[in-house]
Amino acid sequence: GAVVSQHPSWVICKSGTSVKIECRSLDFQATTMFWYRQFPKQSLMLMATSNEGSKATYEQGVEKDKFLINHASLTLSTLTVTSAHPEDSSFYICSARAETQYNEQFFGPGTRLTVL
Amino acid sequence: AQSVTQLDSQVPVFEEAPVELRCNYSSSVSVYLFWYVQYPNQGLQLLLKYLSGSTLVKGINGFEAEFNKSQTSFHLRKPSVHISDTAEYFCAVSDGVDSGYALNFGKGTSLLVTP
């Protein structure tokens, strides 16, 4: 089956620093990648949708200047949390959709971000 | 856009007992429905999906769900649960191309299986 990886799996950083999270589709080309955020004991909230080679589409309430998304290739998307603060601490999960899998997303294992 | 309601936040059940996790969605002309399972500190694993065709969908780990258009429901069932089924379960809906294939998730149901 389709495999999506995320790196790192967990990261701890100081307040004010930036953190980059990578999402890779390992065995398929992902025309669309999605970034979700999950707080403890809560559901996944869609942050943004990115299509390869174009700007990401952000959901209402998500600061695009704070959460920079780059989808430079068909197998890689990155999420950069700029000037991170403790309230940005969360579980970030990406998913990827292949052109041939119109209605199915494959999820990465998630990245736990803790901002001190 | 579609929305999903998972009526039960927690479902405790004894091992080997049957279980049903409820999911209702807002109506639409076309809808695609999914159930995912999440174990602690892990990503999501697809249990099953309804895209079209037969309304009874069978998934992994012995789970199944039935798409009921008149009741706008997609309840998840398992006839006999195991301790290892303890996890968080999310129902999700997509409008397909109309929403860029984005998923809207329910708030999740925590299934706790005890001996």
Tab-separated table of C-alpha atoms in Angstrom:
chain	number	residue	atom	x	y	z
A	1	GLY	CA	0.000	0.000	0.000
A	2	ALA	CA	0.893	3.657	-0.225
A	3	VAL	CA	3.301	4.851	2.448
A	4	VAL	CA	3.729	8.364	3.771
A	5	SER	CA	6.557	9.289	6.104
A	6	GLN	CA	7.107	12.300	8.309
A	7	HIS	CA	10.310	13.639	9.750
A	8	PRO	CA	10.989	14.266	12.519
A	9	SER	CA	8.616	12.128	14.554
A	10	TRP	CA	9.044	14.456	17.485
A	11	VAL	CA	10.804	17.762	18.084
A	12	ILE	CA	11.354	20.048	21.032
A	13	CYS	CA	12.331	23.642	20.385
A	14	LYS	CA	12.682	26.934	22.169
A	15	SER	CA	10.110	29.668	21.830
A	16	GLY	CA	10.901	31.981	18.922
A	17	THR	CA	12.685	29.433	16.783
A	18	SER	CA	11.423	27.887	13.540
A	19	VAL	CA	10.782	24.222	12.957
A	20	LYS	CA	10.501	22.400	9.637
A	21	ILE	CA	8.500	19.192	9.262
A	22	GLU	CA	8.845	17.028	6.173
A	23	CYS	CA	6.176	14.852	4.627
A	24	ARG	CA	7.150	12.361	1.948
A	25	SER	CA	5.174	9.942	-0.184
A	26	LEU	CA	7.514	6.979	-0.511
A	27	ASP	CA	6.024	4.880	-3.265
A	28	PHE	CA	3.647	7.138	-5.165
A	29	GLN	CA	3.411	10.627	-6.543
A	30	ALA	CA	1.249	12.897	-4.438
A	31	THR	CA	-0.462	15.602	-6.429
A	32	THR	CA	-2.080	16.917	-3.274
A	33	MET	CA	-0.875	16.942	0.303
A	34	PHE	CA	-2.805	18.012	3.354
A	35	TRP	CA	-1.598	19.238	6.726
A	36	TYR	CA	-3.631	18.632	9.858
A	37	ARG	CA	-3.201	19.663	13.450
A	38	GLN	CA	-4.405	17.646	16.395
A	39	PHE	CA	-4.542	18.820	19.993
A	40	PRO	CA	-4.607	16.247	22.801
A	41	LYS	CA	-7.834	14.282	22.977
A	42	GLN	CA	-9.238	16.194	20.032
A	43	SER	CA	-9.938	15.598	16.384
A	44	LEU	CA	-7.828	16.485	13.367
A	45	MET	CA	-8.277	19.985	12.038
A	46	LEU	CA	-7.312	20.700	8.452
A	47	MET	CA	-4.750	23.494	8.278
A	48	ALA	CA	-4.004	23.685	4.590
A	49	THR	CA	-4.081	21.923	1.259
A	50	SER	CA	-1.101	22.035	-1.042
A	51	ASN	CA	-0.834	21.070	-4.672
A	52	GLU	CA	2.531	20.434	-6.242
A	53	GLY	CA	3.974	23.549	-7.793
A	54	SER	CA	1.352	25.970	-6.522
A	55	LYS	CA	0.647	27.949	-3.387
A	56	ALA	CA	-1.070	26.248	-0.507
A	57	THR	CA	-4.687	26.946	0.326
A	58	TYR	CA	-5.109	27.689	4.009
A	59	GLU	CA	-8.202	27.098	6.095
A	60	GLN	CA	-9.867	30.008	7.811
A	61	GLY	CA	-8.037	31.038	10.943
A	62	VAL	CA	-4.695	29.504	9.956
A	63	GLU	CA	-1.923	32.092	9.593
A	64	LYS	CA	-0.145	31.466	6.318
A	65	ASP	CA	2.847	33.558	7.378
A	66	LYS	CA	3.285	31.474	10.471
A	67	PHE	CA	2.752	28.064	8.928
A	68	LEU	CA	4.728	28.046	5.702
A	69	ILE	CA	3.947	25.187	3.360
A	70	ASN	CA	6.044	24.208	0.398
A	71	HIS	CA	5.124	21.415	-2.012
A	72	ALA	CA	8.141	21.545	-4.283
A	73	SER	CA	7.905	18.052	-5.724
A	74	LEU	CA	5.409	15.260	-6.179
A	75	THR	CA	6.864	13.374	-3.225
A	76	LEU	CA	7.705	16.077	-0.716
A	77	SER	CA	5.846	18.750	1.196
A	78	THR	CA	7.223	20.730	4.104
A	79	LEU	CA	5.539	22.627	6.904
A	80	THR	CA	7.612	25.276	8.649
A	81	VAL	CA	6.332	26.664	11.924
A	82	THR	CA	7.942	30.089	12.145
A	83	SER	CA	8.670	31.831	15.434
A	84	ALA	CA	7.105	29.002	17.341
A	85	HIS	CA	5.371	29.635	20.653
A	86	PRO	CA	4.125	27.233	23.323
A	87	GLU	CA	0.585	27.434	21.949
A	88	ASP	CA	1.891	25.923	18.695
A	89	SER	CA	2.696	22.729	20.555
A	90	SER	CA	0.608	20.043	18.935
A	91	PHE	CA	0.586	16.862	16.877
A	92	TYR	CA	0.983	17.672	13.193
A	93	ILE	CA	-0.131	15.058	10.680
A	94	CYS	CA	0.225	15.149	6.925
A	95	SER	CA	-1.600	13.130	4.322
A	96	ALA	CA	-1.106	12.635	0.619
A	97	ARG	CA	-3.424	11.913	-2.276
A	98	ALA	CA	-2.353	10.287	-5.500
A	99	GLU	CA	-3.888	11.265	-8.807
A	100	THR	CA	-5.179	7.729	-9.193
A	101	GLN	CA	-6.690	7.620	-5.700
A	102	TYR	CA	-9.198	10.383	-5.996
A	103	ASN	CA	-10.988	9.887	-2.748
A	104	GLU	CA	-8.411	8.383	-0.459
A	105	GLN	CA	-5.691	10.045	1.546
A	106	PHE	CA	-2.740	8.225	3.030
A	107	PHE	CA	-1.597	9.545	6.382
A	108	GLY	CA	1.841	10.001	7.813
A	109	PRO	CA	2.665	8.891	11.369
A	110	GLY	CA	2.596	12.445	12.695
A	111	THR	CA	5.094	14.820	14.281
A	112	ARG	CA	4.860	15.799	17.930
A	113	LEU	CA	5.995	19.426	18.371
A	114	THR	CA	6.714	20.772	21.833
A	115	VAL	CA	7.660	24.427	22.151
A	116	LEU	CA	9.269	25.387	25.457
B	1	ALA	CA	-19.073	21.696	3.166
B	2	GLN	CA	-19.846	18.376	4.736
B	3	SER	CA	-19.756	17.926	8.488
B	4	VAL	CA	-19.639	14.830	10.647
B	5	THR	CA	-21.106	14.100	14.050
B	6	GLN	CA	-19.861	11.283	16.230
B	7	LEU	CA	-22.442	11.028	18.934
B	8	ASP	CA	-20.384	9.093	21.477
B	9	SER	CA	-17.142	10.501	22.824
B	10	GLN	CA	-16.385	7.321	24.777
B	11	VAL	CA	-17.614	3.758	24.405
B	12	PRO	CA	-16.624	1.226	27.061
B	13	VAL	CA	-17.199	-2.399	26.141
B	14	PHE	CA	-16.186	-5.814	27.428
B	15	GLU	CA	-13.910	-8.056	25.428
B	16	GLU	CA	-15.741	-10.308	22.918
B	17	ALA	CA	-18.857	-8.146	23.075
B	18	PRO	CA	-20.245	-6.439	19.950
B	19	VAL	CA	-19.792	-2.720	19.460
B	20	GLU	CA	-21.278	0.017	17.319
B	21	LEU	CA	-19.708	3.450	16.914
B	22	ARG	CA	-22.107	5.989	15.520
B	23	CYS	CA	-21.459	8.541	12.785
B	24	ASN	CA	-23.868	10.916	11.084
B	25	TYR	CA	-23.065	13.336	8.298
B	26	SER	CA	-24.751	16.380	6.831
B	27	SER	CA	-26.568	15.563	3.631
B	28	SER	CA	-25.210	16.164	0.182
B	29	VAL	CA	-25.690	14.951	-3.334
B	30	SER	CA	-22.543	12.892	-3.252
B	31	VAL	CA	-20.478	11.944	-0.280
B	32	TYR	CA	-17.523	9.765	0.467
B	33	LEU	CA	-17.194	8.328	3.948
B	34	PHE	CA	-14.288	6.907	5.884
B	35	TRP	CA	-13.476	5.380	9.236
B	36	TYR	CA	-9.974	5.706	10.634
B	37	VAL	CA	-8.356	4.302	13.755
B	38	GLN	CA	-5.636	6.050	15.726
B	39	TYR	CA	-3.498	4.379	18.344
B	40	PRO	CA	-1.718	6.590	20.931
B	41	ASN	CA	0.933	8.857	19.445
B	42	GLN	CA	0.460	7.427	15.987
B	43	GLY	CA	-1.025	8.550	12.700
B	44	LEU	CA	-4.283	7.387	11.216
B	45	GLN	CA	-4.964	3.991	9.724
B	46	LEU	CA	-7.821	3.493	7.308
B	47	LEU	CA	-10.341	0.919	8.514
B	48	LEU	CA	-12.785	1.154	5.629
B	49	LYS	CA	-14.337	3.523	3.146
B	50	TYR	CA	-17.545	4.029	1.219
B	51	LEU	CA	-17.192	5.576	-2.223
B	52	SER	CA	-20.111	4.003	-4.107
B	53	GLY	CA	-21.807	0.672	-4.704
B	54	SER	CA	-22.767	-1.716	-1.930
B	55	THR	CA	-23.914	0.040	1.194
B	56	LEU	CA	-22.319	-2.563	3.456
B	57	VAL	CA	-18.603	-2.033	3.561
B	58	LYS	CA	-16.167	-4.466	5.110
B	59	GLY	CA	-12.825	-3.306	6.387
B	60	ILE	CA	-9.762	-4.518	8.189
B	61	ASN	CA	-9.645	-6.113	11.639
B	62	GLY	CA	-13.197	-7.448	11.344
B	63	PHE	CA	-14.885	-4.051	11.187
B	64	GLU	CA	-17.755	-3.183	8.889
B	65	ALA	CA	-19.964	-0.171	8.312
B	66	GLU	CA	-23.253	0.470	6.599
B	67	PHE	CA	-23.998	3.529	4.534
B	68	ASN	CA	-27.572	4.642	5.140
B	69	LYS	CA	-28.502	7.532	2.893
B	70	SER	CA	-31.984	8.084	4.315
B	71	GLN	CA	-30.608	8.407	7.835
B	72	THR	CA	-27.366	10.072	6.717
B	73	SER	CA	-25.441	7.610	8.847
B	74	PHE	CA	-22.333	5.493	8.519
B	75	HIS	CA	-22.092	3.506	11.745
B	76	LEU	CA	-19.109	1.280	12.426
B	77	ARG	CA	-19.642	-2.188	13.852
B	78	LYS	CA	-17.672	-5.175	15.039
B	79	PRO	CA	-19.351	-8.360	16.284
B	80	SER	CA	-16.667	-9.243	18.818
B	81	VAL	CA	-14.017	-6.825	20.032
B	82	HIS	CA	-10.536	-7.525	21.333
B	83	ILE	CA	-8.440	-5.694	23.886
B	84	SER	CA	-6.241	-4.556	21.008
B	85	ASP	CA	-9.170	-2.648	19.501
B	86	THR	CA	-8.805	-0.048	22.242
B	87	ALA	CA	-8.065	3.143	20.329
B	88	GLU	CA	-9.548	6.380	19.025
B	89	TYR	CA	-11.875	6.057	16.043
B	90	PHE	CA	-12.599	8.881	13.632
B	91	CYS	CA	-15.329	9.136	11.074
B	92	ALA	CA	-14.552	11.418	8.129
B	93	VAL	CA	-16.401	12.740	5.106
B	94	SER	CA	-15.335	14.237	1.819
B	95	ASP	CA	-17.179	16.012	-0.971
B	96	GLY	CA	-14.562	14.732	-3.371
B	97	VAL	CA	-13.441	17.138	-6.044
B	98	ASP	CA	-15.852	19.826	-4.797
B	99	SER	CA	-13.741	20.270	-1.672
B	100	GLY	CA	-10.398	19.448	-3.209
B	101	TYR	CA	-10.677	15.990	-1.664
B	102	ALA	CA	-10.183	17.437	1.826
B	103	LEU	CA	-11.541	15.418	4.737
B	104	ASN	CA	-13.717	16.717	7.545
B	105	PHE	CA	-13.332	14.655	10.678
B	106	GLY	CA	-15.698	13.984	13.514
B	107	LYS	CA	-14.549	14.613	17.068
B	108	GLY	CA	-13.650	10.969	17.522
B	109	THR	CA	-14.880	8.115	19.700
B	110	SER	CA	-12.624	6.548	22.262
B	111	LEU	CA	-13.221	2.800	22.361
B	112	LEU	CA	-12.110	1.155	25.586
B	113	VAL	CA	-12.189	-2.628	25.660
B	114	THR	CA	-11.811	-4.269	29.050
B	115	PRO	CA	-11.472	-7.927	30.054
